PDB file of C-alpha atoms in Angstrom:
ATOM      1  CA  MET A1217       2.218 -23.403  10.058  1.00  0.00           C
ATOM      2  CA  ALA A1218       1.837 -19.979  11.983  1.00  0.00           C
ATOM      3  CA  GLN A1219       5.029 -18.964  13.529  1.00  0.00           C
ATOM      4  CA  LEU A1220       5.300 -17.524  17.028  1.00  0.00           C
ATOM      5  CA  LEU A1221       6.072 -13.885  17.114  1.00  0.00           C
ATOM      6  CA  GLU A1222       8.973 -12.620  19.335  1.00  0.00           C
ATOM      7  CA  THR A1223       8.017 -10.630  22.378  1.00  0.00           C
ATOM      8  CA  LYS A1224       8.185  -6.956  21.160  1.00  0.00           C
ATOM      9  CA  PRO A1225      10.117  -4.683  23.707  1.00  0.00           C
ATOM     10  CA  VAL A1226       7.804  -1.964  24.875  1.00  0.00           C
ATOM     11  CA  SER A1227       9.223   1.408  23.880  1.00  0.00           C
ATOM     12  CA  SER A1228       9.098   4.306  26.122  1.00  0.00           C
ATOM     13  CA  THR A1229       8.119   6.406  23.023  1.00  0.00           C
ATOM     14  CA  VAL A1230       4.759   5.905  21.432  1.00  0.00           C
ATOM     15  CA  LEU A1231       4.858   7.994  18.182  1.00  0.00           C
ATOM     16  CA  PRO A1232       1.526   9.572  17.267  1.00  0.00           C
ATOM     17  CA  VAL A1233       1.643   8.011  13.810  1.00  0.00           C
ATOM     18  CA  PHE A1234       1.178   4.520  15.281  1.00  0.00           C
ATOM     19  CA  LEU A1235      -2.074   5.722  17.114  1.00  0.00           C
ATOM     20  CA  ALA A1236      -5.350   6.696  15.639  1.00  0.00           C
ATOM     21  CA  GLY A1237      -5.282  10.316  14.376  1.00  0.00           C
ATOM     22  CA  LYS A1238      -7.306  13.327  15.225  1.00  0.00           C
ATOM     23  CA  TYR A1239      -9.839  12.965  12.385  1.00  0.00           C
ATOM     24  CA  GLN A1240     -13.062  10.928  12.403  1.00  0.00           C
ATOM     25  CA  THR A1241     -13.239   9.093   9.082  1.00  0.00           C
ATOM     26  CA  GLN A1242     -16.198   7.930   6.857  1.00  0.00           C
ATOM     27  CA  THR A1243     -16.313   5.119   4.098  1.00  0.00           C
ATOM     28  CA  ILE A1244     -17.928   5.708   0.896  1.00  0.00           C
ATOM     29  CA  SER A1245     -18.721   3.078  -1.769  1.00  0.00           C
ATOM     30  CA  VAL A1246     -19.026   4.309  -5.279  1.00  0.00           C
ATOM     31  CA  ASP A1247     -20.483   1.950  -8.103  1.00  0.00           C
ATOM     32  CA  SER A1248     -18.936   2.329 -11.495  1.00  0.00           C
ATOM     33  CA  SER A1249     -22.090   1.578 -13.236  1.00  0.00           C
ATOM     34  CA  SER A1250     -24.120   4.156 -11.365  1.00  0.00           C
ATOM     35  CA  SER A1251     -24.849   7.679 -12.936  1.00  0.00           C
ATOM     36  CA  SER A1252     -26.984   8.807  -9.884  1.00  0.00           C
ATOM     37  CA  THR A1253     -24.082   9.910  -7.745  1.00  0.00           C
ATOM     38  CA  THR A1254     -22.020  11.644 -10.434  1.00  0.00           C
ATOM     39  CA  GLN A1255     -21.927  12.717 -14.141  1.00  0.00           C
ATOM     40  CA  SER A1256     -18.605  11.150 -14.318  1.00  0.00           C
ATOM     41  CA  PRO A1257     -18.699   7.701 -12.700  1.00  0.00           C
ATOM     42  CA  PRO A1258     -15.394   5.934 -11.986  1.00  0.00           C
ATOM     43  CA  PRO A1259     -14.192   3.261 -14.397  1.00  0.00           C
ATOM     44  CA  LYS A1260     -13.932   0.727 -11.418  1.00  0.00           C
ATOM     45  CA  PRO A1261     -15.978   0.393  -8.265  1.00  0.00           C
ATOM     46  CA  LEU A1262     -14.363   2.450  -5.502  1.00  0.00           C
ATOM     47  CA  LEU A1263     -13.893   2.166  -1.794  1.00  0.00           C
ATOM     48  CA  ILE A1264     -13.053   5.740  -0.451  1.00  0.00           C
ATOM     49  CA  VAL A1265     -12.077   6.332   3.103  1.00  0.00           C
ATOM     50  CA  THR A1266     -11.826  10.049   3.925  1.00  0.00           C
ATOM     51  CA  PRO A1267     -11.750  12.333   7.074  1.00  0.00           C
ATOM     52  CA  SER A1268     -15.145  13.711   7.906  1.00  0.00           C
ATOM     53  CA  ASP A1269     -13.860  17.133   9.064  1.00  0.00           C
ATOM     54  CA  LYS A1270     -14.026  19.949   6.511  1.00  0.00           C
ATOM     55  CA  GLY A1271     -10.687  20.497   4.770  1.00  0.00           C
ATOM     56  CA  THR A1272      -8.361  19.771   1.716  1.00  0.00           C
ATOM     57  CA  TYR A1273      -6.457  16.446   2.050  1.00  0.00           C
ATOM     58  CA  PRO A1274      -3.859  14.600  -0.089  1.00  0.00           C
ATOM     59  CA  VAL A1275      -5.043  11.622  -2.030  1.00  0.00           C
ATOM     60  CA  ILE A1276      -3.630   8.124  -1.832  1.00  0.00           C
ATOM     61  CA  LEU A1277      -4.493   5.683  -4.620  1.00  0.00           C
ATOM     62  CA  PHE A1278      -4.401   2.161  -3.030  1.00  0.00           C
ATOM     63  CA  PHE A1279      -4.470  -1.056  -5.120  1.00  0.00           C
ATOM     64  CA  HIS A1280      -5.430  -4.358  -3.628  1.00  0.00           C
ATOM     65  CA  GLY A1281      -3.518  -7.688  -3.963  1.00  0.00           C
ATOM     66  CA  PHE A1282      -4.107 -10.627  -6.169  1.00  0.00           C
ATOM     67  CA  MET A1283      -7.735 -11.869  -6.073  1.00  0.00           C
ATOM     68  CA  LEU A1284      -8.339  -9.764  -2.872  1.00  0.00           C
ATOM     69  CA  ARG A1285     -11.134  -7.313  -2.085  1.00  0.00           C
ATOM     70  CA  ASN A1286     -10.606  -3.594  -1.398  1.00  0.00           C
ATOM     71  CA  ILE A1287     -12.817  -4.112   1.765  1.00  0.00           C
ATOM     72  CA  PHE A1288     -10.201  -6.350   3.176  1.00  0.00           C
ATOM     73  CA  TYR A1289      -8.087  -3.349   3.910  1.00  0.00           C
ATOM     74  CA  THR A1290     -10.556  -1.059   5.675  1.00  0.00           C
ATOM     75  CA  ASP A1291      -8.685  -1.083   9.140  1.00  0.00           C
ATOM     76  CA  LEU A1292      -5.459  -0.076   7.521  1.00  0.00           C
ATOM     77  CA  LEU A1293      -6.994   2.531   5.374  1.00  0.00           C
ATOM     78  CA  ASN A1294      -9.033   4.118   8.173  1.00  0.00           C
ATOM     79  CA  HIS A1295      -5.935   4.339  10.369  1.00  0.00           C
ATOM     80  CA  ILE A1296      -4.131   6.280   7.564  1.00  0.00           C
ATOM     81  CA  SER A1297      -7.172   8.498   6.823  1.00  0.00           C
ATOM     82  CA  SER A1298      -7.448   9.524  10.397  1.00  0.00           C
ATOM     83  CA  HIS A1299      -4.286  11.388  10.181  1.00  0.00           C
ATOM     84  CA  GLY A1300      -5.585  13.533   7.280  1.00  0.00           C
ATOM     85  CA  PHE A1301      -5.581  11.548   3.939  1.00  0.00           C
ATOM     86  CA  ILE A1302      -8.240  10.527   1.399  1.00  0.00           C
ATOM     87  CA  LEU A1303      -7.815   6.910   0.403  1.00  0.00           C
ATOM     88  CA  VAL A1304      -9.190   5.784  -2.912  1.00  0.00           C
ATOM     89  CA  ALA A1305      -9.227   2.078  -3.269  1.00  0.00           C
ATOM     90  CA  PRO A1306     -10.589   0.717  -6.621  1.00  0.00           C
ATOM     91  CA  GLN A1307     -11.706  -2.881  -7.134  1.00  0.00           C
ATOM     92  CA  LEU A1308      -9.596  -3.510 -10.241  1.00  0.00           C
ATOM     93  CA  TYR A1309     -11.046  -7.015 -10.970  1.00  0.00           C
ATOM     94  CA  ARG A1310     -12.683 -10.052  -9.454  1.00  0.00           C
ATOM     95  CA  VAL A1311     -11.287 -12.355 -12.123  1.00  0.00           C
ATOM     96  CA  PRO A1312      -7.657 -11.642 -12.898  1.00  0.00           C
ATOM     97  CA  PRO A1313      -7.440  -9.871 -16.135  1.00  0.00           C
ATOM     98  CA  LYS A1314      -4.814 -10.867 -18.860  1.00  0.00           C
ATOM     99  CA  GLY A1315      -1.604  -8.939 -19.888  1.00  0.00           C
ATOM    100  CA  ILE A1316      -1.482  -5.342 -18.870  1.00  0.00           C
ATOM    101  CA  ARG A1317      -5.106  -4.723 -18.430  1.00  0.00           C
ATOM    102  CA  GLU A1318      -4.851  -4.552 -14.690  1.00  0.00           C
ATOM    103  CA  VAL A1319      -2.379  -1.762 -14.914  1.00  0.00           C
ATOM    104  CA  GLU A1320      -4.603   0.025 -17.652  1.00  0.00           C
ATOM    105  CA  SER A1321      -7.561  -0.134 -15.338  1.00  0.00           C
ATOM    106  CA  ALA A1322      -5.541   1.425 -12.522  1.00  0.00           C
ATOM    107  CA  ALA A1323      -4.399   4.112 -14.901  1.00  0.00           C
ATOM    108  CA  GLN A1324      -7.930   4.981 -15.802  1.00  0.00           C
ATOM    109  CA  VAL A1325      -8.911   5.293 -12.201  1.00  0.00           C
ATOM    110  CA  ALA A1326      -5.917   7.680 -11.733  1.00  0.00           C
ATOM    111  CA  ASN A1327      -7.023   9.690 -14.778  1.00  0.00           C
ATOM    112  CA  TRP A1328     -10.568   9.937 -13.471  1.00  0.00           C
ATOM    113  CA  LEU A1329      -9.556  11.506 -10.355  1.00  0.00           C
ATOM    114  CA  GLN A1330      -9.478  15.143 -11.894  1.00  0.00           C
ATOM    115  CA  SER A1331     -12.980  14.913 -13.407  1.00  0.00           C
ATOM    116  CA  GLY A1332     -14.766  12.745 -10.960  1.00  0.00           C
ATOM    117  CA  LEU A1333     -13.289  12.543  -7.495  1.00  0.00           C
ATOM    118  CA  GLN A1334     -14.817  15.725  -6.046  1.00  0.00           C
ATOM    119  CA  SER A1335     -18.259  14.729  -7.118  1.00  0.00           C
ATOM    120  CA  VAL A1336     -18.366  11.604  -4.926  1.00  0.00           C
ATOM    121  CA  LEU A1337     -16.958  13.247  -1.861  1.00  0.00           C
ATOM    122  CA  PRO A1338     -18.919  15.226   0.813  1.00  0.00           C
ATOM    123  CA  GLU A1339     -19.305  18.920   0.037  1.00  0.00           C
ATOM    124  CA  ASN A1340     -16.928  19.968   2.829  1.00  0.00           C
ATOM    125  CA  ILE A1341     -14.062  17.679   1.664  1.00  0.00           C
ATOM    126  CA  GLU A1342     -11.788  18.667  -1.108  1.00  0.00           C
ATOM    127  CA  PRO A1343      -8.951  16.406  -2.651  1.00  0.00           C
ATOM    128  CA  ASN A1344      -5.601  17.982  -3.051  1.00  0.00           C
ATOM    129  CA  LEU A1345      -4.965  16.467  -6.646  1.00  0.00           C
ATOM    130  CA  LYS A1346      -1.417  18.045  -6.811  1.00  0.00           C
ATOM    131  CA  THR A1347      -0.475  15.609  -4.093  1.00  0.00           C
ATOM    132  CA  VAL A1348      -1.510  12.107  -5.327  1.00  0.00           C
ATOM    133  CA  VAL A1349       0.358   9.110  -3.827  1.00  0.00           C
ATOM    134  CA  LEU A1350       0.597   5.572  -5.405  1.00  0.00           C
ATOM    135  CA  SER A1351       0.292   2.581  -3.201  1.00  0.00           C
ATOM    136  CA  GLY A1352      -0.632  -0.969  -3.108  1.00  0.00           C
ATOM    137  CA  HIS A1353      -0.189  -4.407  -1.615  1.00  0.00           C
ATOM    138  CA  SER A1354       1.232  -7.450  -3.144  1.00  0.00           C
ATOM    139  CA  ARG A1355       0.301  -7.508  -6.747  1.00  0.00           C
ATOM    140  CA  GLY A1356      -1.334  -4.112  -6.295  1.00  0.00           C
ATOM    141  CA  GLY A1357       2.142  -2.939  -5.154  1.00  0.00           C
ATOM    142  CA  LYS A1358       3.529  -4.007  -8.374  1.00  0.00           C
ATOM    143  CA  THR A1359       0.594  -2.292 -10.091  1.00  0.00           C
ATOM    144  CA  ALA A1360       1.468   1.006  -8.285  1.00  0.00           C
ATOM    145  CA  PHE A1361       5.264   0.699  -9.408  1.00  0.00           C
ATOM    146  CA  ALA A1362       4.097  -0.047 -12.988  1.00  0.00           C
ATOM    147  CA  LEU A1363       2.091   3.146 -13.019  1.00  0.00           C
ATOM    148  CA  ALA A1364       4.974   5.069 -11.637  1.00  0.00           C
ATOM    149  CA  LEU A1365       7.058   3.732 -14.495  1.00  0.00           C
ATOM    150  CA  GLY A1366       4.447   5.009 -17.001  1.00  0.00           C
ATOM    151  CA  TYR A1367       2.740   1.677 -17.857  1.00  0.00           C
ATOM    152  CA  GLY A1368      -0.887   2.243 -18.828  1.00  0.00           C
ATOM    153  CA  ASP A1369      -0.143   5.810 -19.898  1.00  0.00           C
ATOM    154  CA  PRO A1370      -1.364   7.662 -16.829  1.00  0.00           C
ATOM    155  CA  ILE A1371      -2.021  11.285 -17.327  1.00  0.00           C
ATOM    156  CA  GLN A1372      -2.388  12.064 -13.624  1.00  0.00           C
ATOM    157  CA  LYS A1373       0.932  13.065 -11.964  1.00  0.00           C
ATOM    158  CA  PHE A1374       2.051  11.346  -8.822  1.00  0.00           C
ATOM    159  CA  SER A1375       4.028  12.698  -5.798  1.00  0.00           C
ATOM    160  CA  THR A1376       5.378   9.461  -4.016  1.00  0.00           C
ATOM    161  CA  LEU A1377       5.191   5.799  -4.168  1.00  0.00           C
ATOM    162  CA  ILE A1378       4.674   3.311  -1.373  1.00  0.00           C
ATOM    163  CA  GLY A1379       4.870  -0.526  -1.952  1.00  0.00           C
ATOM    164  CA  ILE A1380       3.449  -2.776   0.696  1.00  0.00           C
ATOM    165  CA  ASP A1381       4.797  -6.074   0.378  1.00  0.00           C
ATOM    166  CA  PRO A1382       4.951  -5.884  -3.350  1.00  0.00           C
ATOM    167  CA  VAL A1383       5.130  -9.003  -5.557  1.00  0.00           C
ATOM    168  CA  ALA A1384       5.996  -9.153  -9.217  1.00  0.00           C
ATOM    169  CA  GLY A1385       5.851 -12.901  -9.795  1.00  0.00           C
ATOM    170  CA  ASN A1386       5.633 -16.577  -8.553  1.00  0.00           C
ATOM    171  CA  ASN A1387       7.542 -19.707  -8.801  1.00  0.00           C
ATOM    172  CA  PHE A1388       6.525 -19.838 -12.510  1.00  0.00           C
ATOM    173  CA  GLY A1389       8.050 -16.399 -13.426  1.00  0.00           C
ATOM    174  CA  THR A1390       7.130 -12.748 -13.434  1.00  0.00           C
ATOM    175  CA  THR A1391       3.600 -11.259 -14.128  1.00  0.00           C
ATOM    176  CA  THR A1392       2.936  -8.926 -16.989  1.00  0.00           C
ATOM    177  CA  PRO A1393       4.100  -6.190 -17.387  1.00  0.00           C
ATOM    178  CA  HIS A1394       7.645  -7.417 -16.604  1.00  0.00           C
ATOM    179  CA  ILE A1395       8.969  -4.282 -14.754  1.00  0.00           C
ATOM    180  CA  LEU A1396      11.819  -5.902 -12.864  1.00  0.00           C
ATOM    181  CA  THR A1397      15.205  -5.560 -14.366  1.00  0.00           C
ATOM    182  CA  TYR A1398      17.534  -7.002 -11.608  1.00  0.00           C
ATOM    183  CA  GLU A1399      19.682  -4.009 -11.986  1.00  0.00           C
ATOM    184  CA  PRO A1400      20.308  -1.868  -8.862  1.00  0.00           C
ATOM    185  CA  LYS A1401      18.656   1.424  -8.931  1.00  0.00           C
ATOM    186  CA  SER A1402      17.229   0.987 -12.448  1.00  0.00           C
ATOM    187  CA  PHE A1403      13.689   2.137 -11.853  1.00  0.00           C
ATOM    188  CA  ASP A1404      13.141   5.515 -13.680  1.00  0.00           C
ATOM    189  CA  ILE A1405      10.795   6.963 -11.094  1.00  0.00           C
ATOM    190  CA  PRO A1406      11.299  10.719 -10.181  1.00  0.00           C
ATOM    191  CA  PHE A1407       9.986  10.751  -6.750  1.00  0.00           C
ATOM    192  CA  PRO A1408      10.525   9.318  -3.319  1.00  0.00           C
ATOM    193  CA  ILE A1409       9.677   5.703  -2.621  1.00  0.00           C
ATOM    194  CA  THR A1410       9.133   3.612   0.466  1.00  0.00           C
ATOM    195  CA  VAL A1411       8.987  -0.226   0.534  1.00  0.00           C
ATOM    196  CA  ILE A1412       7.459  -2.194   3.416  1.00  0.00           C
ATOM    197  CA  GLY A1413       8.009  -5.925   3.417  1.00  0.00           C
ATOM    198  CA  THR A1414       7.214  -8.895   5.560  1.00  0.00           C
ATOM    199  CA  GLY A1415       9.743 -11.407   6.924  1.00  0.00           C
ATOM    200  CA  LEU A1416       7.537 -14.562   6.472  1.00  0.00           C
ATOM    201  CA  GLY A1417       6.280 -13.546   2.990  1.00  0.00           C
ATOM    202  CA  PRO A1418       9.098 -15.638   1.209  1.00  0.00           C
ATOM    203  CA  GLU A1419       8.221 -18.783   3.293  1.00  0.00           C
ATOM    204  CA  SER A1420       6.070 -21.625   1.965  1.00  0.00           C
ATOM    205  CA  LYS A1421       3.430 -23.553   3.856  1.00  0.00           C
ATOM    206  CA  GLY A1422       4.596 -26.835   2.370  1.00  0.00           C
ATOM    207  CA  LEU A1423       6.032 -28.806  -0.343  1.00  0.00           C
ATOM    208  CA  LEU A1424       2.800 -28.407  -2.563  1.00  0.00           C
ATOM    209  CA  SER A1425       2.473 -24.620  -2.012  1.00  0.00           C
ATOM    210  CA  CYS A1426       4.216 -21.616  -3.145  1.00  0.00           C
ATOM    211  CA  PRO A1427       5.494 -18.603  -1.128  1.00  0.00           C
ATOM    212  CA  CYS A1428       3.117 -15.688  -1.317  1.00  0.00           C
ATOM    213  CA  ALA A1429       6.132 -13.231  -1.606  1.00  0.00           C
ATOM    214  CA  PRO A1430       8.946 -15.347  -3.186  1.00  0.00           C
ATOM    215  CA  LYS A1431      12.509 -13.979  -3.134  1.00  0.00           C
ATOM    216  CA  LYS A1432      13.638 -12.558  -6.401  1.00  0.00           C
ATOM    217  CA  TYR A1433      10.039 -11.032  -6.965  1.00  0.00           C
ATOM    218  CA  ASN A1434       9.392  -9.454  -3.626  1.00  0.00           C
ATOM    219  CA  HIS A1435      10.073  -6.277  -1.542  1.00  0.00           C
ATOM    220  CA  GLU A1436      13.799  -6.714  -1.404  1.00  0.00           C
ATOM    221  CA  GLU A1437      14.075  -6.495  -5.231  1.00  0.00           C
ATOM    222  CA  PHE A1438      11.771  -3.582  -5.501  1.00  0.00           C
ATOM    223  CA  PHE A1439      13.779  -1.715  -3.113  1.00  0.00           C
ATOM    224  CA  ASN A1440      17.099  -2.733  -4.774  1.00  0.00           C
ATOM    225  CA  GLU A1441      15.740  -1.341  -8.079  1.00  0.00           C
ATOM    226  CA  SER A1442      14.397   1.865  -6.548  1.00  0.00           C
ATOM    227  CA  LYS A1443      16.562   5.048  -6.803  1.00  0.00           C
ATOM    228  CA  PRO A1444      17.064   7.526  -3.768  1.00  0.00           C
ATOM    229  CA  PRO A1445      15.171   8.931  -2.058  1.00  0.00           C
ATOM    230  CA  ARG A1446      14.097   5.522  -1.085  1.00  0.00           C
ATOM    231  CA  ALA A1447      13.435   3.663   2.300  1.00  0.00           C
ATOM    232  CA  HIS A1448      12.877   0.118   3.245  1.00  0.00           C
ATOM    233  CA  PHE A1449      11.425  -1.603   6.387  1.00  0.00           C
ATOM    234  CA  THR A1450      10.557  -5.336   6.949  1.00  0.00           C
ATOM    235  CA  ALA A1451       8.270  -6.532   9.531  1.00  0.00           C
ATOM    236  CA  LYS A1452      10.258  -9.597  10.525  1.00  0.00           C
ATOM    237  CA  ASN A1453       7.758 -11.716  12.230  1.00  0.00           C
ATOM    238  CA  TYR A1454       4.706 -11.143  10.046  1.00  0.00           C
ATOM    239  CA  GLY A1455       3.310 -12.700   6.790  1.00  0.00           C
ATOM    240  CA  HIS A1456       2.079 -11.390   3.432  1.00  0.00           C
ATOM    241  CA  MET A1457      -1.669 -11.246   4.430  1.00  0.00           C
ATOM    242  CA  ASP A1458      -1.187 -10.085   8.124  1.00  0.00           C
ATOM    243  CA  MET A1459      -2.105  -6.406   7.239  1.00  0.00           C
ATOM    244  CA  LEU A1460      -5.555  -7.340   6.273  1.00  0.00           C
ATOM    245  CA  ASN A1461      -8.666  -6.969   8.523  1.00  0.00           C
ATOM    246  CA  ASP A1462      -9.078  -9.647  11.178  1.00  0.00           C
ATOM    247  CA  ASP A1463     -12.465 -10.943   9.977  1.00  0.00           C
ATOM    248  CA  LEU A1464     -12.496 -11.567   6.132  1.00  0.00           C
ATOM    249  CA  SER A1465     -15.865 -12.550   4.363  1.00  0.00           C
ATOM    250  CA  GLY A1466     -16.436 -14.986   1.674  1.00  0.00           C
ATOM    251  CA  LEU A1467     -14.318 -17.671  -0.138  1.00  0.00           C
ATOM    252  CA  MET A1468     -11.664 -15.295  -0.951  1.00  0.00           C
ATOM    253  CA  GLY A1469     -11.465 -14.033   2.759  1.00  0.00           C
ATOM    254  CA  LYS A1470     -10.920 -17.816   3.743  1.00  0.00           C
ATOM    255  CA  MET A1471      -8.382 -18.119   1.127  1.00  0.00           C
ATOM    256  CA  ALA A1472      -6.417 -15.070   2.099  1.00  0.00           C
ATOM    257  CA  ASP A1473      -6.448 -16.190   5.645  1.00  0.00           C
ATOM    258  CA  SER A1474      -5.020 -19.657   4.774  1.00  0.00           C
ATOM    259  CA  MET A1475      -2.864 -19.472   1.714  1.00  0.00           C
ATOM    260  CA  CYS A1476       0.174 -17.793   3.144  1.00  0.00           C
ATOM    261  CA  VAL A1477       2.516 -18.208   6.218  1.00  0.00           C
ATOM    262  CA  ASN A1478       1.131 -15.974   8.884  1.00  0.00           C
ATOM    263  CA  GLY A1479       2.562 -14.619  12.177  1.00  0.00           C
ATOM    264  CA  LYS A1480       1.044 -15.888  15.313  1.00  0.00           C
ATOM    265  CA  GLY A1481      -0.524 -13.115  17.134  1.00  0.00           C
ATOM    266  CA  PRO A1482      -2.906 -10.159  16.584  1.00  0.00           C
ATOM    267  CA  ARG A1483      -2.678  -8.235  13.212  1.00  0.00           C
ATOM    268  CA  ASP A1484      -3.461  -4.887  14.657  1.00  0.00           C
ATOM    269  CA  PRO A1485       0.176  -4.020  15.558  1.00  0.00           C
ATOM    270  CA  LEU A1486       1.235  -4.598  11.951  1.00  0.00           C
ATOM    271  CA  ARG A1487      -1.547  -2.495  10.561  1.00  0.00           C
ATOM    272  CA  ARG A1488      -0.659   0.224  12.982  1.00  0.00           C
ATOM    273  CA  CYS A1489       3.079  -0.071  12.037  1.00  0.00           C
ATOM    274  CA  ILE A1490       2.629  -0.019   8.273  1.00  0.00           C
ATOM    275  CA  GLY A1491       0.062   2.854   8.656  1.00  0.00           C
ATOM    276  CA  GLY A1492       2.512   4.709  10.848  1.00  0.00           C
ATOM    277  CA  ILE A1493       5.242   4.244   8.409  1.00  0.00           C
ATOM    278  CA  VAL A1494       2.986   5.594   5.534  1.00  0.00           C
ATOM    279  CA  ILE A1495       2.043   8.631   7.442  1.00  0.00           C
ATOM    280  CA  ALA A1496       5.462   9.460   8.717  1.00  0.00           C
ATOM    281  CA  PHE A1497       6.906   9.066   5.260  1.00  0.00           C
ATOM    282  CA  LEU A1498       4.252  11.293   3.734  1.00  0.00           C
ATOM    283  CA  ASN A1499       4.463  13.825   6.412  1.00  0.00           C
ATOM    284  CA  TYR A1500       8.352  13.978   5.839  1.00  0.00           C
ATOM    285  CA  TYR A1501       7.804  15.029   2.189  1.00  0.00           C
ATOM    286  CA  PHE A1502       4.416  16.796   2.367  1.00  0.00           C
ATOM    287  CA  GLN A1503       4.399  18.689   5.731  1.00  0.00           C
ATOM    288  CA  ASP A1504       8.084  19.119   6.367  1.00  0.00           C
ATOM    289  CA  ASN A1505       7.732  17.172   9.417  1.00  0.00           C
ATOM    290  CA  GLU A1506      10.849  14.905   9.535  1.00  0.00           C
ATOM    291  CA  VAL A1507      10.755  13.996  13.332  1.00  0.00           C
ATOM    292  CA  ASP A1508       8.567  10.852  13.204  1.00  0.00           C
ATOM    293  CA  PHE A1509      10.172   9.316  10.023  1.00  0.00           C
ATOM    294  CA  ASN A1510      13.714   9.949  11.225  1.00  0.00           C
ATOM    295  CA  THR A1511      12.877   8.332  14.578  1.00  0.00           C
ATOM    296  CA  ILE A1512      11.460   5.268  13.050  1.00  0.00           C
ATOM    297  CA  VAL A1513      14.594   4.934  10.847  1.00  0.00           C
ATOM    298  CA  ASN A1514      17.048   5.680  13.606  1.00  0.00           C
ATOM    299  CA  GLU A1515      15.166   3.856  16.403  1.00  0.00           C
ATOM    300  CA  PRO A1516      13.061   1.136  14.883  1.00  0.00           C
ATOM    301  CA  ASP A1517      12.284  -0.284  18.245  1.00  0.00           C
ATOM    302  CA  VAL A1518       9.664   2.545  18.629  1.00  0.00           C
ATOM    303  CA  ALA A1519       7.454   0.718  16.084  1.00  0.00           C
ATOM    304  CA  PRO A1520       4.678  -1.725  17.350  1.00  0.00           C
ATOM    305  CA  VAL A1521       6.345  -4.648  15.690  1.00  0.00           C
ATOM    306  CA  VAL A1522       9.940  -5.781  15.137  1.00  0.00           C
ATOM    307  CA  LEU A1523      11.458  -4.151  12.081  1.00  0.00           C
ATOM    308  CA  ASP A1524      14.697  -5.098  10.285  1.00  0.00           C
ATOM    309  CA  GLN A1525      16.241  -4.315   6.920  1.00  0.00           C
ATOM    310  CA  VAL A1526      15.698  -0.623   8.019  1.00  0.00           C
ATOM    311  CA  GLN A1527      17.279   1.654   5.454  1.00  0.00           C
ATOM    312  CA  PHE A1528      16.833   5.303   4.258  1.00  0.00           C
ATOM    313  CA  ASP A1529      18.753   6.738   1.343  1.00  0.00           C
ATOM    314  CA  ALA A1530      17.800  10.500   1.420  1.00  0.00           C
ATOM    315  CA  SER A1531      19.761  11.178  -1.883  1.00  0.00           C
TER     316      SER A1531
END
């Protein structure tokens, strides 16, 4: 059953990261089987969201959740891109692969960036491949962590890691590869990490259903095993799928809307909150702009949704 959201106090400060950025964005779909657009087609179909203005922009690799479609995240990706980022969101599978193949596919996409990404972008847009961010939602968040830990043998170097309600298992155990150790600060990841979780993710819709982000496998454990610099935020009154678009198509869209406990209310505030945290975090490390991120950490009421478990270990 959907749960009633608390009334969010209106902050006197609206940080620009929670609003649409100054860049117009465009969406590009790239078919992995097509050779007409590039001599080096990607190993998986891609959804790319990029600023339209001429420039060089950091790249964010974004991995979708279990059985979800990359197009379900376009509102969130457009918000982030409007602040000056190129989002590359592969469709890693439509039928869940066995074992470590999902992570290997993600690594193949990461390794393709150097040879192929420029060829599928507009001529006036250049990717900064010295600044590549790993990110993902749910099982895709776990995939991002797995790549950061070296699974799949990625050649591409990464700069930061952002897990959006990452999940590494269900009531039946962890998913392959088994990256959780249950030892504090055990992840051997040499760059900054932010973990954004949801308060309703660990809740179940009933006796016959499993939580979408069960305790022991969710954002809390990912943060616990991350080393500083690390940050943690929880959207208290929102559920595991509430950062997706409002209108989801097809059978998987209907399942995504119904399989998890959701907050009652519009999703846009959560998308703007997550997008704003991502932007502020990356600006903190890439642009030497610490103001917005420090403000969110020290004054979480400025966020569009209620945040708790706010923590930032800078070192």
